Short mmCIF file of C-alpha atoms in Angstrom, two decimals:
data_model
loop_
_atom_site.label_atom_id
_atom_site.label_comp_id
_atom_site.label_asym_id
_atom_site.label_seq_id
_atom_site.Cartn_x
_atom_site.Cartn_y
_atom_site.Cartn_z
CA UNK A 1 -37.49 4.80 7.00
CA UNK A 2 -34.76 2.29 6.19
CA UNK A 3 -35.51 2.68 2.48
CA UNK A 4 -35.37 6.46 2.75
CA UNK A 5 -32.06 6.25 4.61
CA UNK A 6 -30.67 3.90 1.97
CA UNK A 7 -31.78 6.24 -0.80
CA UNK A 8 -30.24 9.27 0.90
CA UNK A 9 -26.98 7.40 1.36
CA UNK A 10 -26.89 6.45 -2.30
CA UNK A 11 -27.52 10.07 -3.29
CA UNK A 12 -24.65 11.10 -1.03
CA UNK A 13 -22.50 8.58 -2.87
CA UNK A 14 -23.51 10.29 -6.11
CA UNK A 15 -22.32 13.54 -4.56
CA UNK A 16 -18.86 12.35 -3.53
CA UNK A 17 -18.22 10.16 -6.55
CA UNK A 18 -19.32 12.93 -8.86
CA UNK A 19 -16.62 15.16 -7.40
CA UNK A 20 -14.01 12.46 -7.96
CA UNK A 21 -15.04 11.88 -11.56
CA UNK A 22 -15.20 15.58 -12.39
CA UNK A 23 -11.75 16.16 -10.92
CA UNK A 24 -10.20 13.24 -12.80
CA UNK A 25 -11.81 14.10 -16.15
CA UNK A 26 -10.82 17.78 -16.17
CA UNK A 27 -7.53 19.22 -17.29
CA UNK A 28 -4.98 18.91 -14.48
CA UNK A 29 -3.42 22.20 -15.54
CA UNK A 30 -6.51 24.09 -14.34
CA UNK A 31 -7.01 22.99 -10.71
CA UNK A 32 -9.06 26.06 -9.95
CA UNK A 33 -11.56 25.22 -12.66
CA UNK A 34 -11.77 21.65 -11.41
CA UNK A 35 -12.61 22.83 -7.91
CA UNK A 36 -15.32 25.14 -9.21
CA UNK A 37 -16.94 22.37 -11.22
CA UNK A 38 -16.72 20.01 -8.25
CA UNK A 39 -18.41 22.58 -6.03
CA UNK A 40 -21.11 23.03 -8.63
CA UNK A 41 -21.79 19.30 -8.71
CA UNK A 42 -21.84 19.20 -4.92
CA UNK A 43 -24.36 22.03 -4.73
CA UNK A 44 -26.57 20.42 -7.34
CA UNK A 45 -26.61 17.05 -5.65
CA UNK A 46 -27.13 18.60 -2.23
CA UNK A 47 -30.22 20.29 -3.62
CA UNK A 48 -31.44 16.96 -4.96
CA UNK A 49 -31.06 15.42 -1.51
CA UNK A 50 -33.09 18.26 -0.01
CA UNK A 51 -35.84 17.68 -2.58
CA UNK A 52 -35.89 13.96 -1.83
CA UNK A 53 -36.51 14.60 1.85
CA UNK A 54 -39.83 16.21 0.98
CA UNK A 55 -40.95 13.41 -1.36
CA UNK A 56 -42.71 10.17 -0.64
CA UNK A 57 -40.87 6.88 -1.01
CA UNK A 58 -42.79 6.00 -4.17
CA UNK A 59 -41.96 9.35 -5.80
CA UNK A 60 -38.37 9.02 -4.68
CA UNK A 61 -37.95 5.58 -6.23
CA UNK A 62 -39.69 6.69 -9.39
CA UNK A 63 -37.41 9.70 -9.68
CA UNK A 64 -34.30 7.58 -9.35
CA UNK A 65 -35.47 5.05 -11.90
CA UNK A 66 -36.38 7.66 -14.50
CA UNK A 67 -33.36 9.89 -13.94
CA UNK A 68 -30.58 9.25 -16.47
CA UNK A 69 -27.23 8.17 -15.06
CA UNK A 70 -24.54 10.83 -15.70
CA UNK A 71 -21.99 9.80 -18.30
CA UNK A 72 -19.06 10.47 -15.97
CA UNK A 73 -20.27 7.65 -13.74
CA UNK A 74 -21.05 4.98 -16.31
CA UNK A 75 -17.68 3.34 -15.68
CA UNK A 76 -18.89 2.00 -12.33
CA UNK A 77 -21.43 -0.87 -12.62
CA UNK A 78 -22.34 -0.53 -8.93
CA UNK A 79 -23.74 2.98 -9.48
CA UNK A 80 -25.73 1.88 -12.51
CA UNK A 81 -27.47 -0.79 -10.43
CA UNK A 82 -28.63 1.61 -7.68
CA UNK A 83 -31.99 2.50 -9.35
CA UNK A 84 -32.78 -1.17 -9.97
CA UNK A 85 -31.93 -2.04 -6.37
CA UNK A 86 -34.21 0.68 -5.01
CA UNK A 87 -37.10 -0.50 -7.19
CA UNK A 88 -36.63 -4.06 -5.96
CA UNK A 89 -36.67 -2.86 -2.36
CA UNK A 90 -39.99 -1.10 -2.98
CA UNK A 91 -41.69 -4.08 -4.63
CA UNK A 92 -40.27 -6.67 -2.23
CA UNK A 93 -38.70 -8.76 -4.97
CA UNK A 94 -35.42 -8.94 -3.11
CA UNK A 95 -37.02 -11.21 -0.51
CA UNK A 96 -37.54 -14.08 -2.96
CA UNK A 97 -34.99 -16.59 -4.16
CA UNK A 98 -36.03 -16.06 -7.76
CA UNK A 99 -35.16 -12.37 -7.67
CA UNK A 100 -31.74 -13.13 -6.17
CA UNK A 101 -31.00 -15.56 -8.99
CA UNK A 102 -32.21 -13.00 -11.51
CA UNK A 103 -29.98 -10.26 -10.12
CA UNK A 104 -27.05 -12.68 -9.94
CA UNK A 105 -27.58 -13.54 -13.60
CA UNK A 106 -27.81 -9.84 -14.43
CA UNK A 107 -24.55 -9.09 -12.62
CA UNK A 108 -22.88 -11.97 -14.43
CA UNK A 109 -23.95 -10.55 -17.79
CA UNK A 110 -22.64 -7.12 -16.80
CA UNK A 111 -19.31 -8.58 -15.69
CA UNK A 112 -18.95 -10.38 -19.00
CA UNK A 113 -19.23 -7.07 -20.83
CA UNK A 114 -16.60 -5.32 -18.68
CA UNK A 115 -12.94 -5.06 -19.69
CA UNK A 116 -10.30 -7.02 -17.74
CA UNK A 117 -9.95 -5.93 -14.07
CA UNK A 118 -6.42 -4.65 -14.62
CA UNK A 119 -7.64 -2.17 -17.24
CA UNK A 120 -11.00 -0.98 -15.91
CA UNK A 121 -11.11 2.37 -14.08
CA UNK A 122 -11.80 2.29 -10.36
CA UNK A 123 -13.34 5.10 -8.35
CA UNK A 124 -11.51 3.96 -5.21
CA UNK A 125 -8.13 4.11 -6.93
CA UNK A 126 -8.88 7.59 -8.26
CA UNK A 127 -10.17 8.76 -4.88
CA UNK A 128 -7.01 7.55 -3.09
CA UNK A 129 -4.86 9.42 -5.59
CA UNK A 130 -6.85 12.66 -5.96
CA UNK A 131 -8.33 13.00 -2.47
CA UNK A 132 -5.87 11.35 -0.02
CA UNK A 133 -7.05 13.64 2.79
CA UNK A 134 -10.83 13.44 2.26
CA UNK A 135 -12.13 10.43 4.15
CA UNK A 136 -15.74 10.87 3.02
CA UNK A 137 -14.83 10.58 -0.67
CA UNK A 138 -12.70 7.45 -0.18
CA UNK A 139 -15.34 5.90 2.08
CA UNK A 140 -18.08 6.53 -0.48
CA UNK A 141 -16.00 4.97 -3.25
CA UNK A 142 -15.29 1.95 -1.04
CA UNK A 143 -18.97 1.48 -0.19
CA UNK A 144 -19.89 1.72 -3.84
CA UNK A 145 -17.45 -1.04 -4.82
CA UNK A 146 -16.05 -2.90 -1.76
CA UNK A 147 -14.14 -5.37 -3.91
CA UNK A 148 -11.98 -2.66 -5.44
CA UNK A 149 -9.82 -2.53 -2.30
CA UNK A 150 -8.35 -5.89 -3.40
CA UNK A 151 -8.25 -5.13 -7.12
CA UNK A 152 -5.10 -4.40 -9.07
CA UNK A 153 -5.76 -1.53 -11.46
CA UNK A 154 -3.12 0.12 -13.60
CA UNK A 155 -2.45 3.69 -12.51
CA UNK A 156 0.05 6.36 -13.48
CA UNK A 157 1.05 7.57 -10.02
CA UNK A 158 4.43 9.31 -10.30
CA UNK A 159 6.27 7.30 -7.67
CA UNK A 160 9.74 6.88 -9.12
CA UNK A 161 10.91 10.49 -9.15
CA UNK A 162 12.20 10.44 -5.58
CA UNK A 163 15.99 10.88 -5.49
CA UNK A 164 16.25 8.34 -2.68
CA UNK A 165 14.34 5.65 -4.51
CA UNK A 166 15.41 2.02 -4.56
CA UNK A 167 17.81 2.72 -7.40
CA UNK A 168 20.28 4.09 -4.87
CA UNK A 169 20.49 0.65 -3.32
CA UNK A 170 21.88 -0.77 -6.54
CA UNK A 171 25.47 -0.36 -7.66
CA UNK A 172 24.53 0.79 -11.16
CA UNK A 173 22.03 3.64 -11.61
CA UNK A 174 19.57 2.43 -14.23
CA UNK A 175 18.00 5.48 -15.89
CA UNK A 176 15.73 3.24 -17.94
CA UNK A 177 14.17 1.71 -14.83
CA UNK A 178 13.67 5.18 -13.33
CA UNK A 179 11.78 6.23 -16.44
CA UNK A 180 9.63 3.13 -16.23
CA UNK A 181 8.90 3.70 -12.54
CA UNK A 182 7.29 7.06 -13.31
CA UNK A 183 4.49 5.35 -15.24
CA UNK A 184 4.49 2.05 -13.40
CA UNK A 185 2.89 3.40 -10.23
CA UNK A 186 0.94 1.39 -7.70
CA UNK A 187 -1.94 -0.97 -8.33
CA UNK A 188 -3.62 -1.49 -4.95
CA UNK A 189 -5.55 1.39 -3.32
CA UNK A 190 -3.62 1.05 -0.04
CA UNK A 191 -0.30 1.66 -1.78
CA UNK A 192 -1.69 4.51 -3.87
CA UNK A 193 -2.82 6.13 -0.63
CA UNK A 194 0.58 5.58 1.00
CA UNK A 195 2.48 7.12 -1.90
CA UNK A 196 0.00 10.01 -1.90
CA UNK A 197 0.65 10.49 1.84
CA UNK A 198 -2.99 9.92 2.75
CA UNK A 199 -4.43 10.70 6.17
CA UNK A 200 -4.35 8.24 9.04
CA UNK A 201 -8.12 7.63 8.80
CA UNK A 202 -7.89 6.60 5.15
CA UNK A 203 -4.90 4.30 5.72
CA UNK A 204 -6.68 2.69 8.65
CA UNK A 205 -9.85 2.20 6.58
CA UNK A 206 -8.02 0.63 3.63
CA UNK A 207 -5.80 -1.55 5.84
CA UNK A 208 -8.80 -2.84 7.78
CA UNK A 209 -10.84 -3.67 4.67
CA UNK A 210 -7.90 -5.06 2.67
CA UNK A 211 -5.79 -6.98 5.17
CA UNK A 212 -4.98 -9.70 2.66
CA UNK A 213 -3.25 -7.32 0.23
CA UNK A 214 -0.92 -5.63 2.71
CA UNK A 215 1.84 -8.20 2.18
CA UNK A 216 1.47 -8.39 -1.60
CA UNK A 217 4.27 -6.87 -3.64
CA UNK A 218 3.25 -3.72 -5.45
CA UNK A 219 4.49 -0.32 -6.56
CA UNK A 220 7.64 0.85 -8.35
CA UNK A 221 9.91 -0.98 -5.90
CA UNK A 222 7.88 -4.23 -5.95
CA UNK A 223 7.40 -4.43 -2.18
CA UNK A 224 4.68 -4.72 0.45
CA UNK A 225 2.65 -1.92 2.02
CA UNK A 226 5.08 -1.44 4.94
CA UNK A 227 8.03 -0.83 2.65
CA UNK A 228 5.96 1.45 0.41
CA UNK A 229 5.29 3.56 3.49
CA UNK A 230 9.02 3.64 4.28
CA UNK A 231 9.91 4.68 0.75
CA UNK A 232 7.68 7.73 1.27
CA UNK A 233 9.34 8.63 4.57
CA UNK A 234 9.71 12.35 5.15
CA UNK A 235 11.90 13.59 8.04
CA UNK A 236 9.53 16.51 8.56
CA UNK A 237 6.64 14.08 9.08
CA UNK A 238 8.40 11.27 10.94
CA UNK A 239 5.55 10.82 13.43
CA UNK A 240 3.09 10.41 10.56
CA UNK A 241 5.16 7.59 9.08
CA UNK A 242 5.49 5.97 12.50
CA UNK A 243 1.70 5.97 12.86
CA UNK A 244 1.34 4.47 9.37
CA UNK A 245 3.72 1.67 10.36
CA UNK A 246 1.73 1.02 13.54
CA UNK A 247 -1.54 0.83 11.58
CA UNK A 248 -0.10 -1.55 8.99
CA UNK A 249 1.39 -3.84 11.63
CA UNK A 250 -1.89 -3.83 13.57
CA UNK A 251 -3.99 -5.02 10.64
CA UNK A 252 -1.23 -6.96 8.90
CA UNK A 253 1.23 -9.48 10.28
CA UNK A 254 4.87 -9.75 11.28
CA UNK A 255 5.59 -11.05 7.78
CA UNK A 256 5.53 -7.42 6.68
CA UNK A 257 8.86 -7.00 8.50
CA UNK A 258 10.32 -9.92 6.54
CA UNK A 259 9.18 -8.67 3.13
CA UNK A 260 11.71 -7.61 0.50
CA UNK A 261 11.74 -5.40 -2.56
CA UNK A 262 13.20 -6.04 -6.00
CA UNK A 263 16.75 -5.77 -4.61
CA UNK A 264 16.07 -8.05 -1.62
CA UNK A 265 16.12 -5.13 0.80
CA UNK A 266 14.31 -5.53 4.10
CA UNK A 267 12.37 -2.69 5.74
CA UNK A 268 15.45 -1.94 7.85
CA UNK A 269 17.54 -1.41 4.71
CA UNK A 270 15.00 1.07 3.36
CA UNK A 271 14.74 2.89 6.70
CA UNK A 272 18.52 3.36 6.72
CA UNK A 273 18.48 4.57 3.13
CA UNK A 274 15.74 7.13 3.77
CA UNK A 275 17.46 8.55 6.84
CA UNK A 276 14.93 7.53 9.49
CA UNK A 277 15.73 8.71 13.00
CA UNK A 278 17.38 6.54 15.65
CA UNK A 279 14.15 5.78 17.52
CA UNK A 280 12.56 4.51 14.33
CA UNK A 281 15.57 2.33 13.49
CA UNK A 282 15.61 0.87 17.01
CA UNK A 283 11.93 -0.01 16.69
CA UNK A 284 12.51 -1.95 13.46
CA UNK A 285 15.49 -3.75 15.02
CA UNK A 286 13.45 -4.74 18.07
CA UNK A 287 10.64 -6.06 15.87
CA UNK A 288 13.00 -8.04 13.62
CA UNK A 289 16.52 -8.51 15.11
CA UNK A 290 17.81 -10.85 12.35
CA UNK A 291 17.48 -7.98 9.89
CA UNK A 292 20.72 -6.50 11.28
CA UNK A 293 22.79 -9.22 9.61
CA UNK A 294 20.62 -9.61 6.51
CA UNK A 295 22.23 -8.81 3.17
CA UNK A 296 20.46 -7.55 0.09
CA UNK A 297 21.12 -8.48 -3.53
CA UNK A 298 24.38 -6.52 -3.47
CA UNK A 299 25.52 -8.15 -0.21
CA UNK A 300 24.91 -4.98 1.78
CA UNK A 301 23.78 -5.03 5.40
CA UNK A 302 21.65 -2.23 6.86
CA UNK A 303 24.85 -0.79 8.33
CA UNK A 304 26.45 -0.71 4.88
CA UNK A 305 23.41 1.09 3.47
CA UNK A 306 23.43 3.60 6.34
CA UNK A 307 27.13 4.39 5.85
CA UNK A 308 26.58 5.03 2.14
CA UNK A 309 23.44 7.10 2.63
CA UNK A 310 23.82 10.86 2.84
CA UNK A 311 20.60 11.13 4.84
CA UNK A 312 21.52 8.83 7.71
CA UNK A 313 22.63 10.53 10.93
CA UNK A 314 25.70 9.65 12.99
CA UNK A 315 23.49 8.47 15.86
CA UNK A 316 21.91 5.85 13.63
CA UNK A 317 25.28 4.66 12.32
CA UNK A 318 26.69 4.39 15.86
CA UNK A 319 23.67 2.42 17.00
CA UNK A 320 23.85 0.06 14.04
CA UNK A 321 27.57 -0.51 14.58
CA UNK A 322 27.02 -1.55 18.19
CA UNK A 323 23.96 -3.66 17.44
CA UNK A 324 25.53 -5.29 14.38
CA UNK A 325 28.70 -6.14 16.31
CA UNK A 326 26.69 -8.28 18.70
CA UNK A 327 24.90 -9.95 15.81
CA UNK A 328 28.09 -10.80 13.92
CA UNK A 329 29.78 -11.90 17.16
CA UNK A 330 27.05 -14.48 17.71
CA UNK A 331 27.56 -15.76 14.17
CA UNK A 332 31.32 -16.03 14.77
CA UNK A 333 30.77 -17.93 18.02
CA UNK A 334 28.48 -20.31 16.19
CA UNK A 335 31.16 -20.99 13.58
CA UNK A 336 33.76 -21.56 16.31
CA UNK A 337 31.50 -24.13 17.95
CA UNK A 338 31.16 -26.02 14.68
CA UNK A 339 34.91 -26.11 14.00
CA UNK A 340 36.08 -26.45 17.61
CA UNK A 341 37.42 -30.03 17.27
CA UNK A 342 39.54 -30.42 14.13
CA UNK A 343 40.38 -33.99 13.20
CA UNK A 344 43.84 -34.76 11.81
CA UNK A 345 43.85 -36.35 8.39
CA UNK A 346 44.82 -40.00 8.47
CA UNK A 347 44.46 -40.30 12.22
CA UNK A 348 41.48 -42.59 12.03
CA UNK A 349 39.25 -40.05 13.68
CA UNK A 350 41.54 -39.37 16.68
CA UNK A 351 42.51 -35.85 17.64
CA UNK A 352 46.27 -35.38 17.60
CA UNK A 353 48.62 -32.47 18.12
CA UNK A 354 50.62 -31.80 14.99
CA UNK A 355 53.72 -29.76 15.74
CA UNK A 356 54.66 -29.72 12.06
CA UNK A 357 51.46 -27.98 11.03
CA UNK A 358 52.28 -24.29 10.24
CA UNK A 359 48.70 -23.26 11.02
CA UNK A 360 48.64 -24.86 14.46
CA UNK A 361 50.15 -21.88 16.28
CA UNK A 362 48.53 -19.19 14.15
CA UNK A 363 46.16 -16.84 15.91
CA UNK A 364 42.99 -16.75 13.80
CA UNK A 365 42.20 -13.22 15.01
CA UNK A 366 45.48 -11.91 13.61
CA UNK A 367 44.40 -12.55 10.02
#
């Protein structure tokens, strides 16, 4: 029964991954045709699953071994090894150390023939881009190749066309960098899903399985997963972004709040740029108070970014002004404590009143 269940699950993977491959290989200008072909593949594979339920285990394994692997799936070595794995389960060879060494050697030979990881196609990357709302497709791709969640694969996700991209945080609009960002895209599945505005279930699945890549810099703005989510902020879906942030912080760490992009912007800078609401801004300030006084590459604080942004509301600017005042006041008090006891030059270290000093009676706050 376990072998039958495993076989049925693998056939279901064929079903979902076949839809992904058919959609990615067809002309994007004919989405209707792509859907029809995908439905045809789904119906065909569903019929195969029904036929397998009426077969014996031996016939089932024999059918899988003899059946040719579709050409659209030859790019995934994990799918190609499914028939061999099922045959080994039937014969019991997987219980011996010799068979494990043999399969390990076989996998090593297959890996040697593959192109570099950065250039090889990944079903998980394609699934996150083409089906950001279909959990079953992304889950099947992840089960087929679990390591792909941590793999950097070149993609052409159009991520740099947003008018409120990171270019607005720089003083000089670089059209060349904008053009490059359109083809640069994201490389990790989690960031592809974030830029594609994937569902909460998919983001949770990818964040849980790929915790160690959440803080890695990626995407057109060269930032972590938290900032990629903020760059895709949409005022009409503010609650969705808030849930994405909660998921990322749950499976990530507080270092996500300290991450920066290519212009040294913190998450609070990006939130102010994108026009996040006051509740969202207050949450980021509570999680990382020092960010209020932090300056980016152009020496701009979050308040400066908010005042220059056309999307930021007056409530956010008022809140940042009050909160930033307290932050800068603490810094000023710290400087006063350091310079509270000036020592007269030539006095041998003794503090003396110098009536001839023109700066002695000057109020520093009048400058």
